[in-house]
Structure formats: C-alpha cells, structure tokens
C-alpha cells in the first residue's frame, strides 16, 4: 500500500484544495492529511475562520482523505514520514524546494497550485461583496 502525506491549513475549503487532495491521492492508495492546529497557524501567521476541530471534521468527510492528523510544528514531518511509513510527500508548488530535505526519507512531489482560487481571494471577494 503506497502512502501519501500532505500538510496544510485547509481553511474555507475550496476546489483548489480538493484538486490538490485528489491529485495527492491519485499518486498512491492512502492519503494522510496533517492539518495545522489553531496554535500552529499562529506560527504561520495565519488565522483560520474554521477551528481546527471543524477543519478536521470537514477534511475527514472528503472521499480522497483516509486519515487526518494534527500539524503542530515545523519539525514533525520527518517523524510523521518515518512513523506513518509514508512513501510520498506532496505539497503545492508554492512550497517548491522548501521540503527537499525529506527526499532522504521519501519521494517529494510539488504539484502545480490551482490558479484563480485561494482562501485569501475568497475573504477579499466576500469583503467587497458585503
Ligand atoms: N493549494 C493549491 N491550490 C490553491 C490553494 C492551495 O494547490 N489554489 C494547496 C497548497 O499549495 C497546499 C494545500 O493546498 O499544498 C493547502 O493550502 P493551505 O491550507 O494554504 O496550506 P499552507 O498554509 O500553505 O500550509 O507545513 C506546511 C504548511 O502547513 C502548509
């Protein structure tokens, strides 16, 4: 069984996220998503609209996702890859090269980001619509 892992906040879930999750799952048989906790979001200077619990609940309902774990530090990735016996680490290419150190432990694939949508764009568009 080929195991894939990816990390993110996944706030205000949109089709760009789904496109990432679908392509990540298509690379293997089992997809783990490490979703940023509210505390870790602070370290990323991100404030998500949905709480960790609700973002986890939403992600667990997606057919491409097999397991959701918390992401609460930058340092956990090697631990996760080893302990979860991950074969492929996947991220959108806005993170290109950032996680190449993981190549010592698993395959690293950066997938093209989906153009025209982002959580920031949703917030901005709604603000102007209000
Ligand atoms: N993404 C995408 N296309 C978009 C928007 C997002 O492919 N239009 C991808 C991102 O590249 C990322 C994933 O969807 O791989 C989740 O995006 P975010 O929730 O914004 O994740 P981020 O805050 O970048 O967190 O340790 C890694 C970090 O936790 C990544």
PDB file of C-alpha atoms and ligand atoms in Angstrom:
ATOM      1  CA  UNK A   1       0.000   0.000   0.000  1.00  0.00           C
ATOM      2  CA  UNK A   2       1.533   3.291  -1.164  1.00  0.00           C
ATOM      3  CA  UNK A   3       1.038   6.005   1.491  1.00  0.00           C
ATOM      4  CA  UNK A   4       0.921   9.709   0.681  1.00  0.00           C
ATOM      5  CA  UNK A   5       1.028  12.652   3.103  1.00  0.00           C
ATOM      6  CA  UNK A   6       0.349  16.357   2.728  1.00  0.00           C
ATOM      7  CA  UNK A   7       0.145  19.310   5.135  1.00  0.00           C
ATOM      8  CA  UNK A   8      -1.922  22.467   5.288  1.00  0.00           C
ATOM      9  CA  UNK A   9      -4.473  24.688   6.980  1.00  0.00           C
ATOM     10  CA  UNK A  10      -7.329  23.921   4.544  1.00  0.00           C
ATOM     11  CA  UNK A  11      -9.484  26.803   5.779  1.00  0.00           C
ATOM     12  CA  UNK A  12     -12.654  27.793   3.873  1.00  0.00           C
ATOM     13  CA  UNK A  13     -12.171  24.607   1.835  1.00  0.00           C
ATOM     14  CA  UNK A  14     -12.335  25.249  -1.915  1.00  0.00           C
ATOM     15  CA  UNK A  15     -11.836  23.474  -5.217  1.00  0.00           C
ATOM     16  CA  UNK A  16      -8.113  24.298  -5.276  1.00  0.00           C
ATOM     17  CA  UNK A  17      -7.706  22.299  -2.062  1.00  0.00           C
ATOM     18  CA  UNK A  18      -9.833  19.447  -3.423  1.00  0.00           C
ATOM     19  CA  UNK A  19      -7.778  19.438  -6.650  1.00  0.00           C
ATOM     20  CA  UNK A  20      -4.618  19.077  -4.531  1.00  0.00           C
ATOM     21  CA  UNK A  21      -6.093  16.305  -2.379  1.00  0.00           C
ATOM     22  CA  UNK A  22      -7.396  14.408  -5.430  1.00  0.00           C
ATOM     23  CA  UNK A  23      -4.027  14.527  -7.216  1.00  0.00           C
ATOM     24  CA  UNK A  24      -2.222  13.548  -3.991  1.00  0.00           C
ATOM     25  CA  UNK A  25      -4.498  10.535  -3.518  1.00  0.00           C
ATOM     26  CA  UNK A  26      -4.080   9.556  -7.188  1.00  0.00           C
ATOM     27  CA  UNK A  27      -0.331   9.157  -6.502  1.00  0.00           C
ATOM     28  CA  UNK A  28      -0.943   6.295  -4.053  1.00  0.00           C
ATOM     29  CA  UNK A  29      -3.511   4.231  -2.163  1.00  0.00           C
ATOM     30  CA  UNK A  30      -3.806   6.005   1.192  1.00  0.00           C
ATOM     31  CA  UNK A  31      -3.740   9.750   1.872  1.00  0.00           C
ATOM     32  CA  UNK A  32      -2.865  11.263   5.238  1.00  0.00           C
ATOM     33  CA  UNK A  33      -3.557  14.972   5.716  1.00  0.00           C
ATOM     34  CA  UNK A  34      -1.745  16.774   8.532  1.00  0.00           C
ATOM     35  CA  UNK A  35      -3.925  19.768   9.253  1.00  0.00           C
ATOM     36  CA  UNK A  36      -2.486  22.807  11.014  1.00  0.00           C
ATOM     37  CA  UNK A  37      -3.768  23.318  14.550  1.00  0.00           C
ATOM     38  CA  UNK A  38      -5.003  26.773  15.547  1.00  0.00           C
ATOM     39  CA  UNK A  39      -1.817  27.221  17.608  1.00  0.00           C
ATOM     40  CA  UNK A  40       0.443  26.229  14.677  1.00  0.00           C
ATOM     41  CA  UNK A  41      -1.486  28.606  12.435  1.00  0.00           C
ATOM     42  CA  UNK A  42      -0.296  31.395  14.731  1.00  0.00           C
ATOM     43  CA  UNK A  43       3.308  30.319  13.969  1.00  0.00           C
ATOM     44  CA  UNK A  44       2.420  30.534  10.263  1.00  0.00           C
ATOM     45  CA  UNK A  45       0.874  33.967  10.838  1.00  0.00           C
ATOM     46  CA  UNK A  46      -2.434  32.553   9.651  1.00  0.00           C
ATOM     47  CA  UNK A  47      -5.790  32.912  11.348  1.00  0.00           C
ATOM     48  CA  UNK A  48      -8.306  30.420  10.034  1.00  0.00           C
ATOM     49  CA  UNK A  49     -12.040  31.096  10.023  1.00  0.00           C
ATOM     50  CA  UNK A  50     -12.891  27.489  10.958  1.00  0.00           C
ATOM     51  CA  UNK A  51     -11.420  25.965  14.106  1.00  0.00           C
ATOM     52  CA  UNK A  52      -9.046  23.005  13.929  1.00  0.00           C
ATOM     53  CA  UNK A  53     -11.822  20.624  15.027  1.00  0.00           C
ATOM     54  CA  UNK A  54     -14.179  21.855  12.308  1.00  0.00           C
ATOM     55  CA  UNK A  55     -11.466  21.846   9.611  1.00  0.00           C
ATOM     56  CA  UNK A  56     -10.630  18.279  10.664  1.00  0.00           C
ATOM     57  CA  UNK A  57     -14.322  17.280  10.531  1.00  0.00           C
ATOM     58  CA  UNK A  58     -14.640  18.738   7.020  1.00  0.00           C
ATOM     59  CA  UNK A  59     -11.452  17.070   5.719  1.00  0.00           C
ATOM     60  CA  UNK A  60     -12.429  13.673   7.168  1.00  0.00           C
ATOM     61  CA  UNK A  61     -15.608  13.793   5.053  1.00  0.00           C
ATOM     62  CA  UNK A  62     -13.665  14.042   1.784  1.00  0.00           C
ATOM     63  CA  UNK A  63     -13.504  10.777  -0.175  1.00  0.00           C
ATOM     64  CA  UNK A  64      -9.812  11.288  -1.111  1.00  0.00           C
ATOM     65  CA  UNK A  65      -8.745  11.592   2.535  1.00  0.00           C
ATOM     66  CA  UNK A  66      -8.064   8.416   4.551  1.00  0.00           C
ATOM     67  CA  UNK A  67      -6.610   9.868   7.753  1.00  0.00           C
ATOM     68  CA  UNK A  68      -6.287  13.304   9.354  1.00  0.00           C
ATOM     69  CA  UNK A  69      -3.592  14.093  11.919  1.00  0.00           C
ATOM     70  CA  UNK A  70      -2.678  17.406  13.596  1.00  0.00           C
ATOM     71  CA  UNK A  71       0.195  19.548  12.353  1.00  0.00           C
ATOM     72  CA  UNK A  72       1.538  21.440  15.324  1.00  0.00           C
ATOM     73  CA  UNK A  73       5.198  22.022  14.463  1.00  0.00           C
ATOM     74  CA  UNK A  74       7.539  22.606  11.507  1.00  0.00           C
ATOM     75  CA  UNK A  75       9.763  19.762  12.780  1.00  0.00           C
ATOM     76  CA  UNK A  76       7.226  16.928  12.778  1.00  0.00           C
ATOM     77  CA  UNK A  77       7.405  15.996   9.076  1.00  0.00           C
ATOM     78  CA  UNK A  78      10.380  13.587   9.302  1.00  0.00           C
ATOM     79  CA  UNK A  79       8.794  11.956  12.355  1.00  0.00           C
ATOM     80  CA  UNK A  80       5.464  11.597  10.527  1.00  0.00           C
ATOM     81  CA  UNK A  81       7.075  10.193   7.363  1.00  0.00           C
ATOM     82  CA  UNK A  82       9.003   7.559   9.343  1.00  0.00           C
ATOM     83  CA  UNK A  83       6.315   6.648  11.871  1.00  0.00           C
ATOM     84  CA  UNK A  84       3.491   6.536   9.334  1.00  0.00           C
ATOM     85  CA  UNK A  85       5.694   4.715   6.789  1.00  0.00           C
ATOM     86  CA  UNK A  86       4.944   7.342   4.149  1.00  0.00           C
ATOM     87  CA  UNK A  87       6.139   6.774   0.566  1.00  0.00           C
ATOM     88  CA  UNK A  88       5.321  10.161  -0.964  1.00  0.00           C
ATOM     89  CA  UNK A  89       5.227  13.687   0.484  1.00  0.00           C
ATOM     90  CA  UNK A  90       3.111  16.092  -1.566  1.00  0.00           C
ATOM     91  CA  UNK A  91       2.677  19.883  -1.418  1.00  0.00           C
ATOM     92  CA  UNK A  92       1.511  22.605  -3.772  1.00  0.00           C
ATOM     93  CA  UNK A  93       4.402  24.162  -5.699  1.00  0.00           C
ATOM     94  CA  UNK A  94       4.175  27.419  -3.760  1.00  0.00           C
ATOM     95  CA  UNK A  95       6.331  25.352  -1.388  1.00  0.00           C
ATOM     96  CA  UNK A  96       8.764  24.250  -4.144  1.00  0.00           C
ATOM     97  CA  UNK A  97      12.147  23.185  -2.646  1.00  0.00           C
ATOM     98  CA  UNK A  98      11.062  24.048   0.931  1.00  0.00           C
ATOM     99  CA  UNK A  99      10.796  20.414   1.922  1.00  0.00           C
ATOM    100  CA  UNK A 100      13.520  18.826  -0.247  1.00  0.00           C
ATOM    101  CA  UNK A 101      15.236  17.609   2.952  1.00  0.00           C
ATOM    102  CA  UNK A 102      12.512  14.948   3.074  1.00  0.00           C
ATOM    103  CA  UNK A 103      13.957  13.338  -0.088  1.00  0.00           C
ATOM    104  CA  UNK A 104      16.228  11.356   2.263  1.00  0.00           C
ATOM    105  CA  UNK A 105      13.103   9.650   3.660  1.00  0.00           C
ATOM    106  CA  UNK A 106      10.510   9.553   0.888  1.00  0.00           C
ATOM    107  CA  UNK A 107       9.598  10.797  -2.560  1.00  0.00           C
ATOM    108  CA  UNK A 108       8.835  14.560  -2.589  1.00  0.00           C
ATOM    109  CA  UNK A 109       6.383  15.896  -5.168  1.00  0.00           C
ATOM    110  CA  UNK A 110       5.276  19.525  -5.591  1.00  0.00           C
ATOM    111  CA  UNK A 111       2.047  19.812  -7.567  1.00  0.00           C
ATOM    112  CA  UNK A 112       1.069  22.960  -9.503  1.00  0.00           C
ATOM    113  CA  UNK A 113      -1.218  25.195  -7.464  1.00  0.00           C
ATOM    114  CA  UNK A 114      -4.733  25.630  -8.846  1.00  0.00           C
ATOM    115  CA  UNK A 115      -4.949  29.106 -10.351  1.00  0.00           C
ATOM    116  CA  UNK A 116      -7.771  31.566  -9.632  1.00  0.00           C
ATOM    117  CA  UNK A 117      -8.789  30.452  -6.154  1.00  0.00           C
ATOM    118  CA  UNK A 118      -7.390  30.803  -2.645  1.00  0.00           C
ATOM    119  CA  UNK A 119      -8.748  31.279   0.849  1.00  0.00           C
ATOM    120  CA  UNK A 120      -7.376  34.839   0.777  1.00  0.00           C
ATOM    121  CA  UNK A 121      -9.209  35.547  -2.502  1.00  0.00           C
ATOM    122  CA  UNK A 122     -12.478  34.233  -1.013  1.00  0.00           C
ATOM    123  CA  UNK A 123     -12.102  36.515   2.020  1.00  0.00           C
ATOM    124  CA  UNK A 124     -11.247  39.529  -0.162  1.00  0.00           C
ATOM    125  CA  UNK A 125     -14.090  38.912  -2.613  1.00  0.00           C
ATOM    126  CA  UNK A 126     -16.621  38.483   0.194  1.00  0.00           C
ATOM    127  CA  UNK A 127     -15.382  41.658   1.825  1.00  0.00           C
ATOM    128  CA  UNK A 128     -16.004  43.652  -1.352  1.00  0.00           C
ATOM    129  CA  UNK A 129     -19.399  41.975  -1.841  1.00  0.00           C
ATOM    130  CA  UNK A 130     -20.530  42.808   1.685  1.00  0.00           C
TER     131      UNK A 130
HETATM  132  N1  LIG B   1      -3.315  24.819  -2.780  1.00  0.00           N
HETATM  133  C1  LIG B   1      -3.390  24.609  -4.158  1.00  0.00           C
HETATM  134  N2  LIG B   1      -4.070  25.495  -4.915  1.00  0.00           N
HETATM  135  C2  LIG B   1      -4.682  26.563  -4.358  1.00  0.00           C
HETATM  136  C3  LIG B   1      -4.620  26.763  -2.964  1.00  0.00           C
HETATM  137  C4  LIG B   1      -3.928  25.866  -2.179  1.00  0.00           C
HETATM  138  O1  LIG B   1      -2.830  23.633  -4.691  1.00  0.00           O
HETATM  139  N3  LIG B   1      -5.359  27.430  -5.166  1.00  0.00           N
HETATM  140  C5  LIG B   1      -2.554  23.846  -1.970  1.00  0.00           C
HETATM  141  C6  LIG B   1      -1.355  24.466  -1.265  1.00  0.00           C
HETATM  142  O2  LIG B   1      -0.239  24.548  -2.148  1.00  0.00           O
HETATM  143  C7  LIG B   1      -1.125  23.471  -0.129  1.00  0.00           C
HETATM  144  C8  LIG B   1      -2.552  22.973   0.191  1.00  0.00           C
HETATM  145  O3  LIG B   1      -3.374  23.344  -0.941  1.00  0.00           O
HETATM  146  O4  LIG B   1      -0.348  22.369  -0.604  1.00  0.00           O
HETATM  147  C9  LIG B   1      -3.125  23.599   1.435  1.00  0.00           C
HETATM  148  O5  LIG B   1      -3.060  25.006   1.292  1.00  0.00           O
HETATM  149  P1  LIG B   1      -3.040  25.893   2.638  1.00  0.00           P
HETATM  150  O6  LIG B   1      -4.146  25.475   3.518  1.00  0.00           O
HETATM  151  O7  LIG B   1      -2.890  27.319   2.246  1.00  0.00           O
HETATM  152  O8  LIG B   1      -1.676  25.358   3.290  1.00  0.00           O
HETATM  153  P2  LIG B   1      -0.469  26.236   3.869  1.00  0.00           P
HETATM  154  O9  LIG B   1      -0.990  27.299   4.756  1.00  0.00           O
HETATM  155  O10 LIG B   1       0.380  26.567   2.712  1.00  0.00           O
HETATM  156  O11 LIG B   1       0.233  25.180   4.864  1.00  0.00           O
HETATM  157  O12 LIG B   1       3.752  22.643   6.702  1.00  0.00           O
HETATM  158  C10 LIG B   1       3.112  23.062   5.511  1.00  0.00           C
HETATM  159  C11 LIG B   1       2.043  24.087   5.804  1.00  0.00           C
HETATM  160  O13 LIG B   1       1.160  23.621   6.811  1.00  0.00           O
HETATM  161  C12 LIG B   1       1.288  24.389   4.523  1.00  0.00           C
END
